[in-house]
Amino acid sequence: MVIGSLNMDLVVNVEDFPKQGETVLASDTLFVPGGKGANQALAISLLGGQVSMIGRVGQDAFGRALKENLQKNNVDVTYTYIDERRNSGLAFISVGKNGDNRIIVSPGANSLLSPEDIEALEEVIAKAKGVVLQLEIPLATVERAVEIASKHNVKVFLDPAPAQVLSRSLLSKVDFIFPNENEAMELTGVEIYDLETAKTAAAKLLEMGCQQVLLKLGAKGVLFARENYYHHFPGFEVEVVDTTAAGDAFCAGFVLSYLEHQELAGAITYANAAGALTSTRLGAQSSLPTREEVLNLLDKCKKRVVLK
């Protein structure tokens, strides 16, 4: 079960990001279905999982397209509601020549997903193997979802983006948290520039109440941390085109592999491969890999994990 955001991404390529007061020319605009929640739901489906999406879109062309795109890719959209009060969420994404990106999100209907919506779906959530959340919906809604999932012993996976202050009560109920370097710095105040400083940030997250941390380090891979244990998993060497949704693919790959097998090392390796493949293509949902593509990359790199 994914509870989160659905956005239409407006993507442009630029040679250089504009400085304050500067105008730059970009390529044609691409309209690509996105939103961290929808990205993760679609990624789980493409990787072979059964997944439902809880969220809200506007009663507009973007909203219809976002919902239809998930549905045609075998994501259950029974609980993806169309809301007349706000337009669909939008993300404005500029992609640089090295594949780095800058993103501005206008939440739209995502901001109307309420704690009451989640409470009404308690019986549905209780039947899930895992619940995946991000922070592009109201924090009160995230908190209520975590409470309900924890109450029913459903595994909770949190992608803390965009970063904001999170309570110990919330963090202590999350089984796995997936910050990238910037989000970890925002959460902990620790500047990350190498593995040692990443370890310091991860340790701080554990002190703040997190149970298990997967700190995403981009091309450098992932640092896994839990009490008194740290391990670095290197990334895959690929030609980067656009890093948009790479973190979402990582999250989806880990969640699915872990829930299938309860085996950490294999799940992290699988997730690293999913994230790496996503960064080789332009866009969000259009760049997400299939199960077969991930397995092919693992085989090519002689990194095998056990999968059904």
mmCIF file of C-alpha atoms in Angstrom:
data_model
loop_
_atom_site.group_PDB
_atom_site.id
_atom_site.type_symbol
_atom_site.label_atom_id
_atom_site.label_comp_id
_atom_site.label_asym_id
_atom_site.label_seq_id
_atom_site.Cartn_x
_atom_site.Cartn_y
_atom_site.Cartn_z
ATOM 1 C CA MET A 1 0.000 0.000 0.000
ATOM 2 C CA VAL A 2 1.420 3.383 -1.029
ATOM 3 C CA ILE A 3 -0.038 6.473 0.638
ATOM 4 C CA GLY A 4 1.143 9.684 -0.938
ATOM 5 C CA SER A 5 1.336 12.166 -3.766
ATOM 6 C CA LEU A 6 0.440 12.167 -7.432
ATOM 7 C CA ASN A 7 1.804 15.010 -9.592
ATOM 8 C CA MET A 8 2.126 15.820 -13.249
ATOM 9 C CA ASP A 9 5.811 16.606 -13.847
ATOM 10 C CA LEU A 10 6.708 19.435 -16.246
ATOM 11 C CA VAL A 11 10.278 18.614 -17.273
ATOM 12 C CA VAL A 12 12.801 20.759 -19.164
ATOM 13 C CA ASN A 13 16.483 20.182 -19.952
ATOM 14 C CA VAL A 14 18.933 23.048 -19.380
ATOM 15 C CA GLU A 15 22.636 23.488 -19.999
ATOM 16 C CA ASP A 16 23.045 25.386 -16.738
ATOM 17 C CA PHE A 17 20.632 26.161 -13.910
ATOM 18 C CA PRO A 18 19.669 29.864 -13.774
ATOM 19 C CA LYS A 19 21.227 32.101 -11.172
ATOM 20 C CA GLN A 20 19.086 34.602 -9.285
ATOM 21 C CA GLY A 21 17.514 37.022 -11.748
ATOM 22 C CA GLU A 22 18.825 35.085 -14.768
ATOM 23 C CA THR A 23 16.803 33.632 -17.653
ATOM 24 C CA VAL A 24 18.008 30.545 -19.500
ATOM 25 C CA LEU A 25 16.634 28.694 -22.515
ATOM 26 C CA ALA A 26 15.505 25.101 -22.164
ATOM 27 C CA SER A 27 14.318 22.271 -24.355
ATOM 28 C CA ASP A 28 10.667 21.545 -25.084
ATOM 29 C CA THR A 29 8.558 20.792 -22.030
ATOM 30 C CA LEU A 30 7.757 17.150 -21.335
ATOM 31 C CA PHE A 31 4.605 16.231 -19.401
ATOM 32 C CA VAL A 32 5.455 13.115 -17.403
ATOM 33 C CA PRO A 33 3.273 11.449 -14.724
ATOM 34 C CA GLY A 34 5.026 11.698 -11.363
ATOM 35 C CA GLY A 35 4.675 12.452 -7.662
ATOM 36 C CA LYS A 36 6.754 10.474 -5.192
ATOM 37 C CA GLY A 37 3.817 8.341 -4.079
ATOM 38 C CA ALA A 38 2.657 7.487 -7.583
ATOM 39 C CA ASN A 39 6.244 6.881 -8.708
ATOM 40 C CA GLN A 40 6.779 4.370 -5.924
ATOM 41 C CA ALA A 41 3.457 2.630 -6.530
ATOM 42 C CA LEU A 42 4.151 2.275 -10.248
ATOM 43 C CA ALA A 43 7.708 1.132 -9.601
ATOM 44 C CA ILE A 44 6.491 -1.603 -7.251
ATOM 45 C CA SER A 45 4.024 -2.772 -9.898
ATOM 46 C CA LEU A 46 6.641 -2.799 -12.693
ATOM 47 C CA LEU A 47 8.916 -4.827 -10.425
ATOM 48 C CA GLY A 48 6.200 -7.454 -10.048
ATOM 49 C CA GLY A 49 4.426 -6.440 -6.849
ATOM 50 C CA GLN A 50 0.738 -6.039 -6.070
ATOM 51 C CA VAL A 51 0.136 -2.483 -4.913
ATOM 52 C CA SER A 52 -2.678 -0.034 -4.141
ATOM 53 C CA MET A 53 -2.380 3.764 -4.252
ATOM 54 C CA ILE A 54 -4.084 6.015 -1.692
ATOM 55 C CA GLY A 55 -4.112 9.661 -2.771
ATOM 56 C CA ARG A 56 -6.004 12.563 -4.320
ATOM 57 C CA VAL A 57 -5.941 14.211 -7.748
ATOM 58 C CA GLY A 58 -7.894 17.138 -9.154
ATOM 59 C CA GLN A 59 -10.891 16.929 -11.456
ATOM 60 C CA ASP A 60 -8.805 18.012 -14.441
ATOM 61 C CA ALA A 61 -7.020 16.501 -17.423
ATOM 62 C CA PHE A 62 -3.833 15.951 -15.419
ATOM 63 C CA GLY A 63 -5.758 14.124 -12.684
ATOM 64 C CA ARG A 64 -7.430 11.796 -15.153
ATOM 65 C CA ALA A 65 -4.107 11.091 -16.864
ATOM 66 C CA LEU A 66 -2.323 10.372 -13.574
ATOM 67 C CA LYS A 67 -4.971 7.905 -12.437
ATOM 68 C CA GLU A 68 -5.269 6.220 -15.837
ATOM 69 C CA ASN A 69 -1.496 5.802 -16.100
ATOM 70 C CA LEU A 70 -1.379 3.914 -12.809
ATOM 71 C CA GLN A 71 -4.400 1.807 -13.695
ATOM 72 C CA LYS A 72 -2.993 0.689 -17.051
ATOM 73 C CA ASN A 73 0.181 -0.393 -15.244
ATOM 74 C CA ASN A 74 -1.743 -2.646 -12.838
ATOM 75 C CA VAL A 75 -1.775 -0.346 -9.809
ATOM 76 C CA ASP A 76 -5.040 -0.559 -7.857
ATOM 77 C CA VAL A 77 -6.513 2.980 -7.887
ATOM 78 C CA THR A 78 -9.694 2.200 -5.953
ATOM 79 C CA TYR A 79 -8.538 4.617 -3.240
ATOM 80 C CA THR A 80 -7.090 7.276 -5.551
ATOM 81 C CA TYR A 81 -9.795 9.897 -5.208
ATOM 82 C CA ILE A 82 -10.750 12.687 -7.635
ATOM 83 C CA ASP A 83 -11.241 15.944 -5.702
ATOM 84 C CA GLU A 84 -13.184 18.933 -7.072
ATOM 85 C CA ARG A 85 -11.721 21.430 -4.590
ATOM 86 C CA ARG A 86 -8.172 21.733 -5.971
ATOM 87 C CA ASN A 87 -6.245 21.146 -9.185
ATOM 88 C CA SER A 88 -3.923 18.174 -9.457
ATOM 89 C CA GLY A 89 -0.441 18.468 -8.009
ATOM 90 C CA LEU A 90 2.309 19.757 -10.287
ATOM 91 C CA ALA A 91 6.101 19.428 -10.173
ATOM 92 C CA PHE A 92 8.343 21.770 -12.145
ATOM 93 C CA ILE A 93 11.605 19.963 -12.896
ATOM 94 C CA SER A 94 14.718 21.327 -14.588
ATOM 95 C CA VAL A 95 17.365 18.758 -15.520
ATOM 96 C CA GLY A 96 21.006 19.802 -15.974
ATOM 97 C CA LYS A 97 23.532 18.447 -18.470
ATOM 98 C CA ASN A 98 24.954 16.021 -15.879
ATOM 99 C CA GLY A 99 21.552 14.596 -14.987
ATOM 100 C CA ASP A 100 21.145 16.563 -11.741
ATOM 101 C CA ASN A 101 17.770 18.154 -11.155
ATOM 102 C CA ARG A 102 16.007 21.015 -9.391
ATOM 103 C CA ILE A 103 12.356 20.466 -8.419
ATOM 104 C CA ILE A 104 9.537 22.778 -7.263
ATOM 105 C CA VAL A 105 6.301 21.072 -6.200
ATOM 106 C CA SER A 106 2.832 22.618 -6.083
ATOM 107 C CA PRO A 107 0.836 20.093 -3.998
ATOM 108 C CA GLY A 108 -2.676 20.890 -5.233
ATOM 109 C CA ALA A 109 -5.103 18.074 -4.379
ATOM 110 C CA ASN A 110 -2.351 16.191 -2.534
ATOM 111 C CA SER A 111 -2.738 18.679 0.322
ATOM 112 C CA LEU A 112 -6.352 17.535 0.808
ATOM 113 C CA LEU A 113 -5.540 13.918 1.665
ATOM 114 C CA SER A 114 -6.610 13.943 5.314
ATOM 115 C CA PRO A 115 -6.181 11.837 8.467
ATOM 116 C CA GLU A 116 -9.897 11.093 8.190
ATOM 117 C CA ASP A 117 -9.315 9.577 4.741
ATOM 118 C CA ILE A 118 -6.765 7.236 6.297
ATOM 119 C CA GLU A 119 -8.980 6.340 9.260
ATOM 120 C CA ALA A 120 -11.762 5.350 6.854
ATOM 121 C CA LEU A 121 -9.363 2.868 5.222
ATOM 122 C CA GLU A 122 -8.018 1.276 8.418
ATOM 123 C CA GLU A 123 -9.348 -2.189 7.527
ATOM 124 C CA VAL A 124 -7.720 -1.979 4.084
ATOM 125 C CA ILE A 125 -4.379 -0.818 5.487
ATOM 126 C CA ALA A 126 -4.430 -3.561 8.116
ATOM 127 C CA LYS A 127 -4.399 -6.204 5.351
ATOM 128 C CA ALA A 128 -1.285 -4.828 3.622
ATOM 129 C CA LYS A 129 2.168 -6.371 4.025
ATOM 130 C CA GLY A 130 3.729 -2.927 4.028
ATOM 131 C CA VAL A 131 2.836 0.773 3.863
ATOM 132 C CA VAL A 132 5.049 3.214 1.953
ATOM 133 C CA LEU A 133 4.861 6.946 2.732
ATOM 134 C CA GLN A 134 6.513 10.231 1.733
ATOM 135 C CA LEU A 135 6.083 13.853 2.872
ATOM 136 C CA GLU A 136 4.342 15.421 -0.151
ATOM 137 C CA ILE A 137 1.008 15.020 1.675
ATOM 138 C CA PRO A 138 0.067 16.664 5.017
ATOM 139 C CA LEU A 139 2.252 15.531 7.915
ATOM 140 C CA ALA A 140 -0.819 14.861 10.081
ATOM 141 C CA THR A 141 -1.986 12.371 7.440
ATOM 142 C CA VAL A 142 1.402 10.649 7.421
ATOM 143 C CA GLU A 143 1.366 10.443 11.210
ATOM 144 C CA ARG A 144 -2.103 8.886 11.272
ATOM 145 C CA ALA A 145 -1.147 6.361 8.608
ATOM 146 C CA VAL A 146 1.968 5.359 10.561
ATOM 147 C CA GLU A 147 -0.091 4.954 13.748
ATOM 148 C CA ILE A 148 -2.653 2.726 12.042
ATOM 149 C CA ALA A 149 -0.068 0.588 10.247
ATOM 150 C CA SER A 150 1.967 0.175 13.426
ATOM 151 C CA LYS A 151 -1.161 -0.769 15.378
ATOM 152 C CA HIS A 152 -1.770 -3.648 12.947
ATOM 153 C CA ASN A 153 1.909 -4.717 12.749
ATOM 154 C CA VAL A 154 2.181 -3.638 9.122
ATOM 155 C CA LYS A 155 5.750 -2.739 8.075
ATOM 156 C CA VAL A 156 6.221 1.023 7.595
ATOM 157 C CA PHE A 157 8.642 2.489 5.033
ATOM 158 C CA LEU A 158 9.177 6.280 4.990
ATOM 159 C CA ASP A 159 10.813 8.385 2.287
ATOM 160 C CA PRO A 160 11.257 11.721 4.157
ATOM 161 C CA ALA A 161 10.958 14.033 1.155
ATOM 162 C CA PRO A 162 10.646 16.935 1.151
ATOM 163 C CA ALA A 163 12.508 16.997 4.471
ATOM 164 C CA GLN A 164 10.798 18.516 7.496
ATOM 165 C CA VAL A 165 10.890 18.188 11.276
ATOM 166 C CA LEU A 166 9.664 14.752 12.363
ATOM 167 C CA SER A 167 8.795 13.709 15.899
ATOM 168 C CA ARG A 168 10.456 10.879 17.808
ATOM 169 C CA SER A 169 7.000 9.335 18.168
ATOM 170 C CA LEU A 170 6.667 9.118 14.386
ATOM 171 C CA LEU A 171 10.235 7.991 13.692
ATOM 172 C CA SER A 172 10.091 5.237 16.304
ATOM 173 C CA LYS A 173 7.144 3.612 14.515
ATOM 174 C CA VAL A 174 8.887 3.594 11.105
ATOM 175 C CA ASP A 175 10.645 0.313 10.284
ATOM 176 C CA PHE A 176 12.873 1.776 7.518
ATOM 177 C CA ILE A 177 13.614 5.396 6.577
ATOM 178 C CA PHE A 178 15.150 6.347 3.188
ATOM 179 C CA PRO A 179 16.651 9.871 3.252
ATOM 180 C CA ASN A 180 19.048 11.095 0.582
ATOM 181 C CA GLU A 181 22.068 13.226 1.558
ATOM 182 C CA ASN A 182 20.192 16.532 1.475
ATOM 183 C CA GLU A 183 17.241 15.181 3.449
ATOM 184 C CA ALA A 184 19.541 13.592 6.030
ATOM 185 C CA MET A 185 21.340 16.936 6.433
ATOM 186 C CA GLU A 186 18.008 18.746 6.881
ATOM 187 C CA LEU A 187 16.860 16.219 9.476
ATOM 188 C CA THR A 188 20.091 16.009 11.467
ATOM 189 C CA GLY A 189 22.053 19.194 10.808
ATOM 190 C CA VAL A 190 25.067 17.062 9.836
ATOM 191 C CA GLU A 191 26.783 18.083 6.586
ATOM 192 C CA ILE A 192 27.520 14.999 4.469
ATOM 193 C CA TYR A 193 30.524 14.929 2.159
ATOM 194 C CA ASP A 194 31.951 11.404 2.605
ATOM 195 C CA LEU A 195 31.162 8.039 4.173
ATOM 196 C CA GLU A 196 32.316 9.088 7.636
ATOM 197 C CA THR A 197 30.022 12.098 7.744
ATOM 198 C CA ALA A 198 27.228 9.940 6.305
ATOM 199 C CA LYS A 199 27.778 7.543 9.208
ATOM 200 C CA THR A 200 27.596 10.472 11.639
ATOM 201 C CA ALA A 201 24.274 11.575 10.122
ATOM 202 C CA ALA A 202 22.911 8.019 10.210
ATOM 203 C CA ALA A 203 23.912 7.718 13.867
ATOM 204 C CA LYS A 204 22.057 10.948 14.593
ATOM 205 C CA LEU A 205 18.936 9.580 12.894
ATOM 206 C CA LEU A 206 19.122 6.488 15.097
ATOM 207 C CA GLU A 207 19.418 8.746 18.146
ATOM 208 C CA MET A 208 16.316 10.602 16.952
ATOM 209 C CA GLY A 209 14.294 7.380 17.134
ATOM 210 C CA CYS A 210 14.767 5.745 13.703
ATOM 211 C CA GLN A 211 14.981 1.963 13.806
ATOM 212 C CA GLN A 212 16.804 1.295 10.519
ATOM 213 C CA VAL A 213 18.280 3.844 8.120
ATOM 214 C CA LEU A 214 19.023 3.516 4.400
ATOM 215 C CA LEU A 215 20.934 6.713 3.612
ATOM 216 C CA LYS A 216 20.982 7.179 -0.173
ATOM 217 C CA LEU A 217 24.330 8.523 -1.420
ATOM 218 C CA GLY A 218 23.595 8.827 -5.151
ATOM 219 C CA ALA A 219 26.268 7.213 -7.323
ATOM 220 C CA LYS A 220 28.149 6.212 -4.162
ATOM 221 C CA GLY A 221 25.405 3.786 -3.190
ATOM 222 C CA VAL A 222 23.722 3.411 0.195
ATOM 223 C CA LEU A 223 24.766 3.395 3.829
ATOM 224 C CA PHE A 224 22.670 1.041 5.959
ATOM 225 C CA ALA A 225 22.541 1.682 9.691
ATOM 226 C CA ARG A 226 20.837 0.223 12.723
ATOM 227 C CA GLU A 227 21.890 0.122 16.372
ATOM 228 C CA ASN A 228 25.654 -0.529 16.582
ATOM 229 C CA TYR A 229 25.859 -1.651 12.935
ATOM 230 C CA TYR A 230 26.789 0.190 9.720
ATOM 231 C CA HIS A 231 27.420 -1.162 6.230
ATOM 232 C CA HIS A 232 28.087 0.574 2.908
ATOM 233 C CA PHE A 233 26.597 -0.899 -0.271
ATOM 234 C CA PRO A 234 28.321 0.553 -3.399
ATOM 235 C CA GLY A 235 26.226 1.821 -6.300
ATOM 236 C CA PHE A 236 26.215 0.627 -9.907
ATOM 237 C CA GLU A 237 28.244 2.406 -12.567
ATOM 238 C CA VAL A 238 25.829 3.666 -15.232
ATOM 239 C CA GLU A 239 25.615 6.593 -17.639
ATOM 240 C CA VAL A 240 23.426 9.120 -15.819
ATOM 241 C CA VAL A 241 20.836 11.029 -17.868
ATOM 242 C CA ASP A 242 18.335 12.192 -15.227
ATOM 243 C CA THR A 243 18.224 11.302 -11.520
ATOM 244 C CA THR A 244 14.506 12.133 -11.182
ATOM 245 C CA ALA A 245 12.675 9.199 -9.504
ATOM 246 C CA ALA A 246 15.882 7.206 -8.916
ATOM 247 C CA GLY A 247 15.242 7.426 -5.183
ATOM 248 C CA ASP A 248 11.647 6.315 -5.710
ATOM 249 C CA ALA A 249 12.801 3.277 -7.685
ATOM 250 C CA PHE A 250 15.294 2.470 -4.928
ATOM 251 C CA CYS A 251 12.542 2.659 -2.330
ATOM 252 C CA ALA A 252 10.213 0.446 -4.388
ATOM 253 C CA GLY A 253 12.927 -2.094 -5.105
ATOM 254 C CA PHE A 254 13.877 -2.386 -1.459
ATOM 255 C CA VAL A 255 10.302 -2.594 -0.178
ATOM 256 C CA LEU A 256 9.275 -5.296 -2.637
ATOM 257 C CA SER A 257 12.409 -7.421 -2.288
ATOM 258 C CA TYR A 258 12.448 -7.105 1.501
ATOM 259 C CA LEU A 259 8.771 -7.989 1.910
ATOM 260 C CA GLU A 260 9.237 -10.999 -0.356
ATOM 261 C CA HIS A 261 12.324 -12.374 1.368
ATOM 262 C CA GLN A 262 13.041 -10.499 4.628
ATOM 263 C CA GLU A 263 16.712 -10.395 3.586
ATOM 264 C CA LEU A 264 18.449 -7.030 3.886
ATOM 265 C CA ALA A 265 21.614 -7.319 1.795
ATOM 266 C CA GLY A 266 19.834 -8.725 -1.245
ATOM 267 C CA ALA A 267 17.038 -6.175 -0.957
ATOM 268 C CA ILE A 268 19.481 -3.247 -0.808
ATOM 269 C CA THR A 269 21.472 -4.555 -3.787
ATOM 270 C CA TYR A 270 18.265 -5.024 -5.758
ATOM 271 C CA ALA A 271 17.152 -1.507 -4.803
ATOM 272 C CA ASN A 272 20.505 -0.021 -5.855
ATOM 273 C CA ALA A 273 20.108 -1.636 -9.279
ATOM 274 C CA ALA A 274 16.560 -0.290 -9.683
ATOM 275 C CA GLY A 275 17.680 3.233 -8.778
ATOM 276 C CA ALA A 276 20.681 3.100 -11.098
ATOM 277 C CA LEU A 277 18.607 2.016 -14.093
ATOM 278 C CA THR A 278 16.116 4.819 -13.485
ATOM 279 C CA SER A 279 18.886 7.419 -13.679
ATOM 280 C CA THR A 280 19.789 6.288 -17.224
ATOM 281 C CA ARG A 281 16.505 7.607 -18.678
ATOM 282 C CA LEU A 282 14.636 10.916 -18.751
ATOM 283 C CA GLY A 283 11.563 11.588 -16.643
ATOM 284 C CA ALA A 284 9.924 10.094 -13.579
ATOM 285 C CA GLN A 285 7.502 7.235 -14.242
ATOM 286 C CA SER A 286 8.727 6.935 -17.829
ATOM 287 C CA SER A 287 12.177 5.986 -16.543
ATOM 288 C CA LEU A 288 11.202 3.292 -14.027
ATOM 289 C CA PRO A 289 12.620 -0.191 -14.742
ATOM 290 C CA THR A 290 10.887 -3.541 -14.975
ATOM 291 C CA ARG A 291 11.763 -6.593 -12.900
ATOM 292 C CA GLU A 292 13.457 -8.174 -15.914
ATOM 293 C CA GLU A 293 15.673 -5.118 -16.464
ATOM 294 C CA VAL A 294 16.812 -5.106 -12.845
ATOM 295 C CA LEU A 295 17.599 -8.816 -12.904
ATOM 296 C CA ASN A 296 19.541 -8.362 -16.150
ATOM 297 C CA LEU A 297 21.677 -5.623 -14.576
ATOM 298 C CA LEU A 298 22.321 -7.757 -11.495
ATOM 299 C CA ASP A 299 23.319 -10.671 -13.718
ATOM 300 C CA LYS A 300 25.579 -8.461 -15.837
ATOM 301 C CA CYS A 301 27.330 -7.159 -12.729
ATOM 302 C CA LYS A 302 27.465 -10.635 -11.159
ATOM 303 C CA LYS A 303 25.404 -9.450 -8.214
ATOM 304 C CA ARG A 304 22.759 -12.039 -7.591
ATOM 305 C CA VAL A 305 19.830 -11.885 -5.181
ATOM 306 C CA VAL A 306 17.209 -14.526 -4.490
ATOM 307 C CA LEU A 307 13.849 -13.680 -6.009
ATOM 308 C CA LYS A 308 10.657 -15.620 -6.586
#
